Structure formats: structure tokens, C-alpha cells
Amino acid sequence: MTINANPLKQFFRQPVIYARLPSKGKFYPPGALDMPANNELPVLPMTAIDEITYRTPDALYNGQATVDVIQSCLPNIKNAWAIPAMDMDTILTAIRIATYGHEMEFLSRCPKCQHEHEQVLDLRTVLDRMQAPDYDKQLVHGDLEIYFKPMSYKNLNDNNQLQFENQKMLQMLPDENELPDTEKMHRLAEAMKSIPQITVIALSQSVSAIKTPQALVSEPEYIEEFLKNCDRKLFDRIRNHIIETKASGEIRPLKITCPECQHEYEQGVTLDMSSFFESAS
Ligand SMILES: [Zn+2]
């Protein structure tokens, strides 16, 4: 064991706020989270190294920057890839508050008169209003019971990459004029075919188990195969259930009144890593 004898240690960054996770620590595999007794995780501000890390475009794209920054600022989280999706907004908001303060400015355009004005969002109220979606509710379909779970950050990131690559493939097609039409059609068909594949993978990652009168199936490959082969009606029920559950945990849109024409409208808040932190400095 090594003892850190650096006398400067007491002057290292200190926790600025304490965050409560919407999941309350549920869904983390063993070892991924060291939950304090009071359920409040200390949140440290980002270091200069953290800031440089997340400004590297490649690191952001593969998710590693987000993982590194989370593990640096919330040392109780030992494996940020395992974070259930419902906790991500809370964690990123907490890091932003700890690093830059609780006020976030953004530009909003009135949809009625097109007037653009600056809005200030108090991120503490965003944290207070964060709600956990209910993954305990199961779906009964004939003899089947379907159980659910949130996706992990690893799942989210993998799916985003698949989607991104697929979009790139579709966008590239019209430029390749030297390709014969049959080849173009073939590639287009391939890219189109992988869209439902991506959907099935994403859905199967939100299903924890399926109970039949004879067995309880939790193997991901069996669940994925089932979703590819079940009837359309059941598939739609499962998909809608997952979409609704996920939406119940998302940040509510902000109610904004236009200072110019008094028109009231709603604006969604997104806290993804790239847009969320870029404007802060
Ligand atoms: Zn207006």
C-alpha cells in the first residue's frame, strides 16, 4: 500500500455538491458504484485535464471522455459505462453545477414572433425535478410476462455509434456517381436493412427477462431472437412500453414567455455532453 504523503493534498479540489441518483443505486452491477450510507454522492468540479479530455472530438464520439470525466468528478462511480440511462442527466447536470455554477444561459427563439432572447436556467431546479422512470412494471401478453430494465451508458453509446455510422452510409450514397446504379441500390438496401436491426438491439437491451409458463429467459441473445420473430402486435406493445417508460424520466420541457410578444411556449432541454459543456467557458 502506498500512502499519499503530499502535503498539498488538503488543497486538492473538494466536493461542491452532493447528488442523489434517480435510480437510488439500483441496476448497477456489483463493484460499479460505491454508494455512501446517506445515498448522496460527492461531486467534484472538473480538473483542467477533464476539460481537455471532453474537448477531444474523438474521445467524445466513442464515449470514453464522458466515462473518464464522470469517474473523475464522482469518485464513488467506479465504472461509468454501467450507469443506467436514467442517471445520466442528473450526473452531467451535477458535474456542470460543480464546475461552472448552477446558472446555464441559452438563447431561445419565440416561435410566434421569431424574437431571440437570452434565458437563464437554474440547474438546481432541473436536479430537483428529475424523476426515475418505473422499470418495475411488467407487461403481460397471453402466457408471457415481460420484465424491463434501463439501458446502460455503454448500450446508449454503442447504439448512437451504430446509428451515426448508418446515417453516414446513407448520406455518402448520392456522392458516389461513379458507382453503377445496381451497386448503389444494393448499398442503400443494406443501410436501410440495418435500421430495424438497430431498433431491435436497443429494445432487447431494455428487456431484462421474459417469463413463460415453463421458463424464465434472461439471456440477451434469446431475447433479441425473440424480438425478431414475435408477432407485430406484441413487438409494438413492447416498443411503446419502453418508449413511455423512458420518457417519464426525461427532463420536462421549459415553459418560456416571450419578452417581446408575451407568447408562451415550451422548449426541450438536452444535456448531452458536447452541447452541454461547450458553451460554458
Ligand atoms: Zn414572441
CSV table of C-alpha atoms and ligand atoms in Angstrom, one decimal:
chain,number,residue,atom,x,y,z
A,1,MET,CA,0.0,0.0,0.0
A,2,THR,CA,1.2,3.5,-0.8
A,3,ILE,CA,0.4,6.4,1.3
A,4,ASN,CA,0.0,9.8,-0.4
A,5,ALA,CA,2.2,12.0,1.7
A,6,ASN,CA,1.8,15.1,-0.4
A,7,PRO,CA,1.2,18.0,2.0
A,8,LEU,CA,-0.7,19.7,-0.8
A,9,LYS,CA,-3.4,17.1,-0.8
A,10,GLN,CA,-5.6,19.1,1.6
A,11,PHE,CA,-5.7,21.8,-1.1
A,12,PHE,CA,-6.9,19.5,-3.8
A,13,ARG,CA,-10.4,20.1,-5.3
A,14,GLN,CA,-13.2,19.5,-2.8
A,15,PRO,CA,-16.8,18.3,-3.4
A,16,VAL,CA,-19.1,21.2,-4.3
A,17,ILE,CA,-22.4,19.5,-4.2
A,18,TYR,CA,-23.9,16.1,-3.4
A,19,ALA,CA,-26.1,14.3,-5.9
A,20,ARG,CA,-28.9,11.8,-5.4
A,21,LEU,CA,-29.3,9.3,-8.2
A,22,PRO,CA,-32.8,8.8,-9.6
A,23,SER,CA,-32.0,5.0,-9.7
A,24,LYS,CA,-31.1,5.1,-6.0
A,25,GLY,CA,-28.2,2.8,-7.0
A,26,LYS,CA,-30.4,0.1,-8.4
A,27,PHE,CA,-29.3,-1.5,-11.7
A,28,TYR,CA,-25.6,-1.0,-11.1
A,29,PRO,CA,-23.7,-4.3,-11.3
A,30,PRO,CA,-21.5,-5.2,-8.2
A,31,GLY,CA,-18.4,-3.0,-8.0
A,32,ALA,CA,-19.6,-0.3,-10.4
A,33,LEU,CA,-20.9,2.0,-7.6
A,34,ASP,CA,-19.7,2.7,-4.1
A,35,MET,CA,-22.9,4.1,-2.6
A,36,PRO,CA,-22.5,6.2,0.6
A,37,ALA,CA,-24.8,5.4,3.5
A,38,ASN,CA,-26.8,8.6,3.1
A,39,ASN,CA,-27.3,7.9,-0.7
A,40,GLU,CA,-25.6,11.2,-1.6
A,41,LEU,CA,-22.6,11.2,-3.9
A,42,PRO,CA,-20.0,13.9,-3.6
A,43,VAL,CA,-19.4,15.8,-6.9
A,44,LEU,CA,-16.1,17.4,-7.6
A,45,PRO,CA,-15.5,20.1,-10.1
A,46,MET,CA,-13.8,19.2,-13.4
A,47,THR,CA,-10.0,19.5,-13.4
A,48,ALA,CA,-8.1,21.1,-16.3
A,49,ILE,CA,-7.4,17.6,-17.6
A,50,ASP,CA,-11.1,16.7,-17.5
A,51,GLU,CA,-11.9,19.8,-19.6
A,52,ILE,CA,-9.2,18.9,-22.2
A,53,THR,CA,-10.5,15.3,-22.2
A,54,TYR,CA,-14.0,16.2,-23.2
A,55,ARG,CA,-12.9,18.7,-25.8
A,56,THR,CA,-11.3,15.9,-27.8
A,57,PRO,CA,-13.9,15.1,-30.5
A,58,ASP,CA,-12.8,11.5,-31.0
A,59,ALA,CA,-12.9,10.8,-27.3
A,60,LEU,CA,-16.5,12.2,-27.1
A,61,TYR,CA,-17.6,10.1,-30.1
A,62,ASN,CA,-16.5,6.8,-28.5
A,63,GLY,CA,-17.9,7.7,-25.1
A,64,GLN,CA,-14.6,7.3,-23.3
A,65,ALA,CA,-14.3,11.1,-22.5
A,66,THR,CA,-17.7,11.1,-20.8
A,67,VAL,CA,-16.7,8.0,-18.8
A,68,ASP,CA,-13.4,9.4,-17.7
A,69,VAL,CA,-14.9,12.8,-16.7
A,70,ILE,CA,-17.7,11.1,-14.7
A,71,GLN,CA,-15.3,8.8,-12.8
A,72,SER,CA,-13.0,11.8,-12.1
A,73,CYS,CA,-15.8,14.0,-10.7
A,74,LEU,CA,-17.9,11.4,-9.0
A,75,PRO,CA,-15.2,9.1,-7.5
A,76,ASN,CA,-17.9,6.8,-6.0
A,77,ILE,CA,-18.8,5.7,-9.5
A,78,LYS,CA,-16.2,3.1,-10.3
A,79,ASN,CA,-17.5,2.1,-13.7
A,80,ALA,CA,-19.3,4.8,-15.6
A,81,TRP,CA,-20.1,2.5,-18.6
A,82,ALA,CA,-22.5,0.7,-16.3
A,83,ILE,CA,-24.5,3.8,-15.3
A,84,PRO,CA,-28.3,3.2,-16.1
A,85,ALA,CA,-29.5,5.7,-18.6
A,86,MET,CA,-31.9,7.4,-16.1
A,87,ASP,CA,-29.0,8.7,-14.0
A,88,MET,CA,-27.0,10.3,-16.9
A,89,ASP,CA,-28.8,13.7,-16.9
A,90,THR,CA,-28.5,14.0,-13.1
A,91,ILE,CA,-24.8,13.2,-13.2
A,92,LEU,CA,-24.0,15.5,-16.1
A,93,THR,CA,-26.0,18.3,-14.5
A,94,ALA,CA,-24.3,17.9,-11.2
A,95,ILE,CA,-20.9,18.0,-12.8
A,96,ARG,CA,-21.8,21.2,-14.6
A,97,ILE,CA,-23.1,22.8,-11.4
A,98,ALA,CA,-19.9,21.8,-9.5
A,99,THR,CA,-17.7,23.2,-12.3
A,100,TYR,CA,-19.4,26.3,-13.6
A,101,GLY,CA,-22.2,27.1,-11.1
A,102,HIS,CA,-25.9,26.5,-11.2
A,103,GLU,CA,-26.9,29.0,-13.9
A,104,MET,CA,-27.0,28.0,-17.5
A,105,GLU,CA,-27.6,30.6,-20.1
A,106,PHE,CA,-29.0,29.8,-23.5
A,107,LEU,CA,-30.7,31.5,-26.5
A,108,SER,CA,-34.3,30.9,-27.2
A,109,ARG,CA,-36.3,31.9,-30.2
A,110,CYS,CA,-40.0,32.7,-29.9
A,111,PRO,CA,-41.9,30.6,-32.4
A,112,LYS,CA,-44.5,33.3,-32.9
A,113,CYS,CA,-42.6,36.5,-33.4
A,114,GLN,CA,-39.1,35.0,-34.0
A,115,HIS,CA,-37.6,37.2,-31.3
A,116,GLU,CA,-34.4,35.8,-29.9
A,117,HIS,CA,-33.7,36.3,-26.3
A,118,GLU,CA,-31.4,35.0,-23.6
A,119,GLN,CA,-32.8,32.7,-20.9
A,120,VAL,CA,-31.2,31.6,-17.7
A,121,LEU,CA,-31.9,28.1,-16.4
A,122,ASP,CA,-31.3,27.3,-12.8
A,123,LEU,CA,-29.9,23.8,-13.0
A,124,ARG,CA,-30.7,23.1,-9.3
A,125,THR,CA,-34.4,23.1,-10.2
A,126,VAL,CA,-33.6,20.6,-13.0
A,127,LEU,CA,-32.0,18.3,-10.5
A,128,ASP,CA,-34.9,18.7,-8.0
A,129,ARG,CA,-37.5,17.8,-10.7
A,130,MET,CA,-35.6,14.7,-12.1
A,131,GLN,CA,-37.8,11.6,-11.8
A,132,ALA,CA,-37.0,8.0,-12.0
A,133,PRO,CA,-38.9,6.0,-14.6
A,134,ASP,CA,-40.7,2.9,-13.2
A,135,TYR,CA,-39.0,-0.2,-14.6
A,136,ASP,CA,-40.8,-2.5,-12.1
A,137,LYS,CA,-44.0,-2.5,-14.1
A,138,GLN,CA,-44.2,-5.7,-16.3
A,139,LEU,CA,-46.2,-6.4,-19.4
A,140,VAL,CA,-48.5,-9.4,-19.6
A,141,HIS,CA,-49.2,-10.8,-23.1
A,142,GLY,CA,-51.1,-14.1,-23.1
A,143,ASP,CA,-48.9,-16.6,-21.3
A,144,LEU,CA,-45.9,-14.3,-21.4
A,145,GLU,CA,-44.7,-11.8,-18.8
A,146,ILE,CA,-42.1,-9.3,-19.9
A,147,TYR,CA,-39.8,-7.6,-17.5
A,148,PHE,CA,-37.8,-4.4,-18.1
A,149,LYS,CA,-34.6,-2.6,-17.2
A,150,PRO,CA,-32.9,0.7,-18.2
A,151,MET,CA,-30.1,0.6,-20.8
A,152,SER,CA,-26.6,1.2,-19.6
A,153,TYR,CA,-24.5,4.2,-20.8
A,154,LYS,CA,-22.5,1.5,-22.7
A,155,ASN,CA,-25.7,0.4,-24.5
A,156,LEU,CA,-26.6,4.0,-25.3
A,157,ASN,CA,-23.2,4.9,-26.6
A,158,ASP,CA,-23.0,1.7,-28.8
A,159,ASN,CA,-26.4,2.4,-30.3
A,160,ASN,CA,-25.6,6.0,-31.0
A,161,GLN,CA,-22.5,4.9,-32.8
A,162,LEU,CA,-24.4,2.4,-34.9
A,163,GLN,CA,-26.9,5.0,-35.8
A,164,PHE,CA,-24.3,7.5,-36.7
A,165,GLU,CA,-22.4,5.1,-38.9
A,166,ASN,CA,-25.6,4.1,-40.6
A,167,GLN,CA,-26.6,7.7,-41.3
A,168,LYS,CA,-23.1,8.4,-42.7
A,169,MET,CA,-23.6,5.4,-45.1
A,170,LEU,CA,-26.9,6.8,-46.3
A,171,GLN,CA,-25.5,10.3,-46.7
A,172,MET,CA,-22.5,9.2,-48.7
A,173,LEU,CA,-24.5,7.4,-51.3
A,174,PRO,CA,-25.6,10.2,-53.6
A,175,ASP,CA,-22.0,11.5,-54.0
A,176,GLU,CA,-20.7,8.3,-55.4
A,177,ASN,CA,-21.6,9.0,-59.0
A,178,GLU,CA,-19.1,6.6,-60.4
A,179,LEU,CA,-20.9,3.6,-58.8
A,180,PRO,CA,-23.2,1.7,-61.1
A,181,ASP,CA,-26.9,2.1,-60.2
A,182,THR,CA,-27.2,-1.6,-59.2
A,183,GLU,CA,-24.4,-1.2,-56.7
A,184,LYS,CA,-25.9,2.0,-55.3
A,185,MET,CA,-29.3,0.2,-54.8
A,186,HIS,CA,-27.5,-2.6,-53.1
A,187,ARG,CA,-25.8,-0.4,-50.6
A,188,LEU,CA,-28.9,1.6,-50.0
A,189,ALA,CA,-30.8,-1.6,-49.3
A,190,GLU,CA,-28.0,-2.7,-46.8
A,191,ALA,CA,-28.2,0.6,-44.9
A,192,MET,CA,-32.0,0.5,-44.8
A,193,LYS,CA,-31.9,-3.1,-43.6
A,194,SER,CA,-29.8,-2.2,-40.5
A,195,ILE,CA,-32.2,0.4,-39.2
A,196,PRO,CA,-34.7,-2.1,-37.8
A,197,GLN,CA,-31.7,-4.2,-36.6
A,198,ILE,CA,-30.6,-1.2,-34.5
A,199,THR,CA,-34.1,-0.8,-33.1
A,200,VAL,CA,-34.3,-4.5,-32.1
A,201,ILE,CA,-30.9,-4.4,-30.4
A,202,ALA,CA,-31.9,-1.2,-28.5
A,203,LEU,CA,-35.2,-2.8,-27.4
A,204,SER,CA,-33.7,-6.0,-26.3
A,205,GLN,CA,-31.3,-4.1,-24.1
A,206,SER,CA,-34.3,-2.7,-22.2
A,207,VAL,CA,-35.8,-6.2,-21.6
A,208,SER,CA,-34.4,-7.9,-18.5
A,209,ALA,CA,-36.3,-11.2,-18.8
A,210,ILE,CA,-39.3,-12.9,-20.3
A,211,LYS,CA,-41.3,-15.4,-18.3
A,212,THR,CA,-43.1,-18.3,-20.0
A,213,PRO,CA,-45.2,-20.9,-18.1
A,214,GLN,CA,-42.1,-23.2,-18.3
A,215,ALA,CA,-39.1,-20.9,-18.1
A,216,LEU,CA,-37.6,-17.5,-17.1
A,217,VAL,CA,-35.5,-16.3,-20.0
A,218,SER,CA,-32.9,-13.6,-19.4
A,219,GLU,CA,-30.2,-14.5,-22.0
A,220,PRO,CA,-29.8,-11.4,-24.2
A,221,GLU,CA,-29.3,-13.4,-27.4
A,222,TYR,CA,-32.6,-15.3,-26.8
A,223,ILE,CA,-34.5,-12.1,-26.1
A,224,GLU,CA,-33.0,-10.5,-29.2
A,225,GLU,CA,-34.0,-13.5,-31.3
A,226,PHE,CA,-37.5,-13.5,-29.8
A,227,LEU,CA,-38.0,-9.8,-30.7
A,228,LYS,CA,-37.0,-10.5,-34.3
A,229,ASN,CA,-39.5,-13.3,-34.5
A,230,CYS,CA,-42.5,-12.4,-32.3
A,231,ASP,CA,-45.7,-11.0,-33.9
A,232,ARG,CA,-46.0,-7.4,-34.7
A,233,LYS,CA,-48.7,-6.6,-32.1
A,234,LEU,CA,-46.6,-7.8,-29.2
A,235,PHE,CA,-43.5,-6.1,-30.7
A,236,ASP,CA,-45.4,-2.8,-30.8
A,237,ARG,CA,-46.6,-3.2,-27.2
A,238,ILE,CA,-43.0,-3.8,-26.0
A,239,ARG,CA,-41.7,-0.9,-28.0
A,240,ASN,CA,-44.4,1.5,-26.8
A,241,HIS,CA,-43.9,0.4,-23.2
A,242,ILE,CA,-40.2,1.1,-23.4
A,243,ILE,CA,-40.6,4.5,-25.1
A,244,GLU,CA,-43.2,5.6,-22.5
A,245,THR,CA,-41.1,4.4,-19.5
A,246,LYS,CA,-38.0,6.2,-20.8
A,247,ALA,CA,-40.0,9.4,-21.5
A,248,SER,CA,-41.2,9.5,-17.9
A,249,GLY,CA,-37.7,10.1,-16.7
A,250,GLU,CA,-36.7,12.7,-19.2
A,251,ILE,CA,-36.3,16.4,-18.3
A,252,ARG,CA,-39.6,18.3,-18.7
A,253,PRO,CA,-39.6,21.0,-21.4
A,254,LEU,CA,-39.2,24.5,-20.1
A,255,LYS,CA,-42.1,26.9,-20.1
A,256,ILE,CA,-40.9,30.2,-21.6
A,257,THR,CA,-42.8,33.5,-22.0
A,258,CYS,CA,-41.5,35.7,-24.9
A,259,PRO,CA,-40.5,39.1,-23.5
A,260,GLU,CA,-41.4,40.7,-26.8
A,261,CYS,CA,-44.9,39.4,-27.5
A,262,GLN,CA,-45.8,37.6,-24.3
A,263,HIS,CA,-46.4,34.4,-26.2
A,264,GLU,CA,-46.0,31.3,-24.0
A,265,TYR,CA,-44.2,28.2,-25.4
A,266,GLU,CA,-42.3,25.1,-24.4
A,267,GLN,CA,-38.7,24.3,-25.2
A,268,GLY,CA,-36.9,21.0,-24.7
A,269,VAL,CA,-33.7,20.7,-22.7
A,270,THR,CA,-30.9,18.4,-23.9
A,271,LEU,CA,-27.9,17.8,-21.7
A,272,ASP,CA,-25.7,15.7,-24.0
A,273,MET,CA,-22.0,16.1,-23.2
A,274,SER,CA,-20.9,18.1,-26.3
A,275,SER,CA,-23.6,20.8,-26.4
A,276,PHE,CA,-23.9,21.0,-22.6
A,277,PHE,CA,-20.4,21.9,-21.8
A,278,GLU,CA,-19.2,23.7,-24.8
A,279,SER,CA,-20.9,27.0,-24.2
A,280,ALA,CA,-20.0,27.1,-20.5
A,281,SER,CA,-16.5,28.6,-20.7
B,1,ZN,ZN,-42.6,36.4,-29.3
